[in-house]
Amino acid sequence: MNHVTYIITAALLLVHLSCQGNLQADKIDSPFEYREIYLPERGSDMTRKLHLNNLDTDWGLWGHKLSSVLPEHHSQTVYASSGSELLREQFCFTSPMLFDYIVKYIDDYYGEDDTNRFAILPNDNSIVCQCADCRECGNTESDASPAVYQLINKLAQRFPNHMFYASYYRTTRKLPQQHLPQNAGVLISTMGFPLSPVETQQETNFIQLLHNFHEKCNHIYIWDYINNFDDYLTPFPLFSIMQHRLQIYARGGVDGVFLNGSGTDYSSFSPLRTHILALMLQNPDIDWRKELIALCHKHYPKTGNIIANYLIAQDDYTTQCGQILPIYDGTTRALKTYLPADRFVEFYDSLVAMHNNTLAWEREQTSKLISALAFTRLELMRLDGDTTGALTLLKRLALLPDEEDIDVYTESCWTIGNYIRDYKFMLHHADVIRESNLLRGKDITPLTPLDEDYSDTSVLTDGLLGLPSNYHCGQMISSATPALRLSIPVVEGMQRLRLCFTRNPLYQIELPQSVTLRAGGHDIATITPQPHASESGHSFVEFQLPTIAKGNVEAVIIRNTEFRTMALEEIEGLKN
């Protein structure tokens, strides 16, 4: 099935689901006049049936897309500056030419009579224009709010029928100095209000923030998050959490909600999630468990019971953990917050066992689930250090890109193909080294503090390399400054010591500047790690152990402080 066919199939499923639910095709009574769920089911049919908006049709400008108003040959005065330096990565919001370009864009494409929404947002970085006009307006080195709100006010006055929105995000985290016009508002990012199953201080602060903005404007939209953006395939539970948040938004006078998910990329259970979240956007007080059970039983006749039971159990597990849900992280963190490992494995095995007994429509949907959830099963195997059956799971996972044209599984566009390649390399290396690795299962002792969530040194001697394209588990991430120091046992017969590192510049993970091996208080050798010749993302550093190396040796790993972190995958003790 190609990508277009998948989109059509998903859309038809949502139409089918929606026709059976509580939503009607006519106008509904909701606390939110704008409602959008950014998952693959978005589209014209879904918008009509689930009463959801669509940024492609309901916004004249959306997100960080202000550059789209610029003509091909435009004035350089639209860009930010600092002293004599022009900073083309950001805009100068007091620029007369930028205002003129926006006006012409609106005149040319939207006119003045109809009502459209326009988001006037800085580019997604920390740059703030420091030109004389912006500084006079009130900009600081970290705050562009004054200049942005000045532009918003001018545009709202110029186009009284259109709606203009600033953002509360990164460099625009200040209230407007004066009350905004009736046709202007704010789009508040919830980055400062993380997903949590329990009340937090951030929740209290966010409620106060809503109150503060209501004193400055009449329109508040929320930009919230409903995925782990480093892992679209592992089920991400948030029904209880999101229901609580939507209730807060409704009480707080919010009139628009954008739930940011995986966009057009496949996300496990997205049809179910879209449907239940759409019901919540209509009425934040619905009994979502009852709705989910009914939906699963109707549209998954054979597997609906185990699907509903698992999703509810995972939601309950999240509440029991009582931890903030990460929206950028891997399986190690998921286990502590929202992924009940034993329950997931039981659910996955049951889904596989029942698959062949389903009807054609249900089988098509469960096939994608079985392939996608193989990713989570493979990650749990890595953490357990037992990859028995991994090749079968890799074959299942490969069905997504091979048959469904579904390949991207992270916001950073890492592909399933990348993951399968790295996993197979890991399995091959483990087979080759298994008999000769004398350090497998041995204890490594840290001599310097380890990073939070990366304090388990057993991953360094589990016999498995990490995956450069999925670095969150199976390796030790370290921001130690200036050096990470480890005490490593010298096992009888061990004549060589090999350390393996990950290099992934996309995530600011760089190789160490150097690795020094010490024994008996003396430096044995110092090596500068180099990228692996195959460009696999791995780098191997190998030392020959001298006869004086008895008991333990010490590895001193100097971090390259120009980058955020370094990652140590494995330490192997080898015979000659």
Short mmCIF file of C-alpha atoms in Angstrom, two decimals, residues 233-235 266 268-269 310 344 347-348 351 368-378 393 397 400:
data_model
loop_
_atom_site.label_atom_id
_atom_site.label_comp_id
_atom_site.label_asym_id
_atom_site.label_seq_id
_atom_site.Cartn_x
_atom_site.Cartn_y
_atom_site.Cartn_z
CA LEU A 233 5.37 4.07 17.31
CA THR A 234 5.21 3.30 21.04
CA PRO A 235 1.68 3.91 22.40
CA TYR A 266 2.01 7.32 11.14
CA SER A 268 0.17 4.08 16.72
CA PHE A 269 -3.57 4.15 17.52
CA TYR A 310 -4.44 -2.26 27.18
CA PHE A 344 2.74 -4.37 26.79
CA PHE A 347 -0.86 -7.29 24.82
CA TYR A 348 1.47 -7.49 21.83
CA LEU A 351 -2.60 -9.14 19.23
CA LYS A 368 -0.09 -1.94 10.75
CA LEU A 369 -0.26 -2.02 14.55
CA ILE A 370 1.65 -5.30 14.77
CA SER A 371 4.35 -3.94 12.48
CA ALA A 372 4.59 -0.59 14.28
CA LEU A 373 4.57 -2.03 17.80
CA ALA A 374 7.39 -4.40 16.86
CA PHE A 375 9.55 -1.30 17.35
CA THR A 376 8.60 -1.07 21.04
CA ARG A 377 9.13 -4.82 21.49
CA LEU A 378 12.60 -4.52 19.95
CA LEU A 393 10.41 -8.57 14.74
CA LEU A 397 8.79 -3.69 11.34
CA LEU A 400 5.72 -0.53 7.31
#
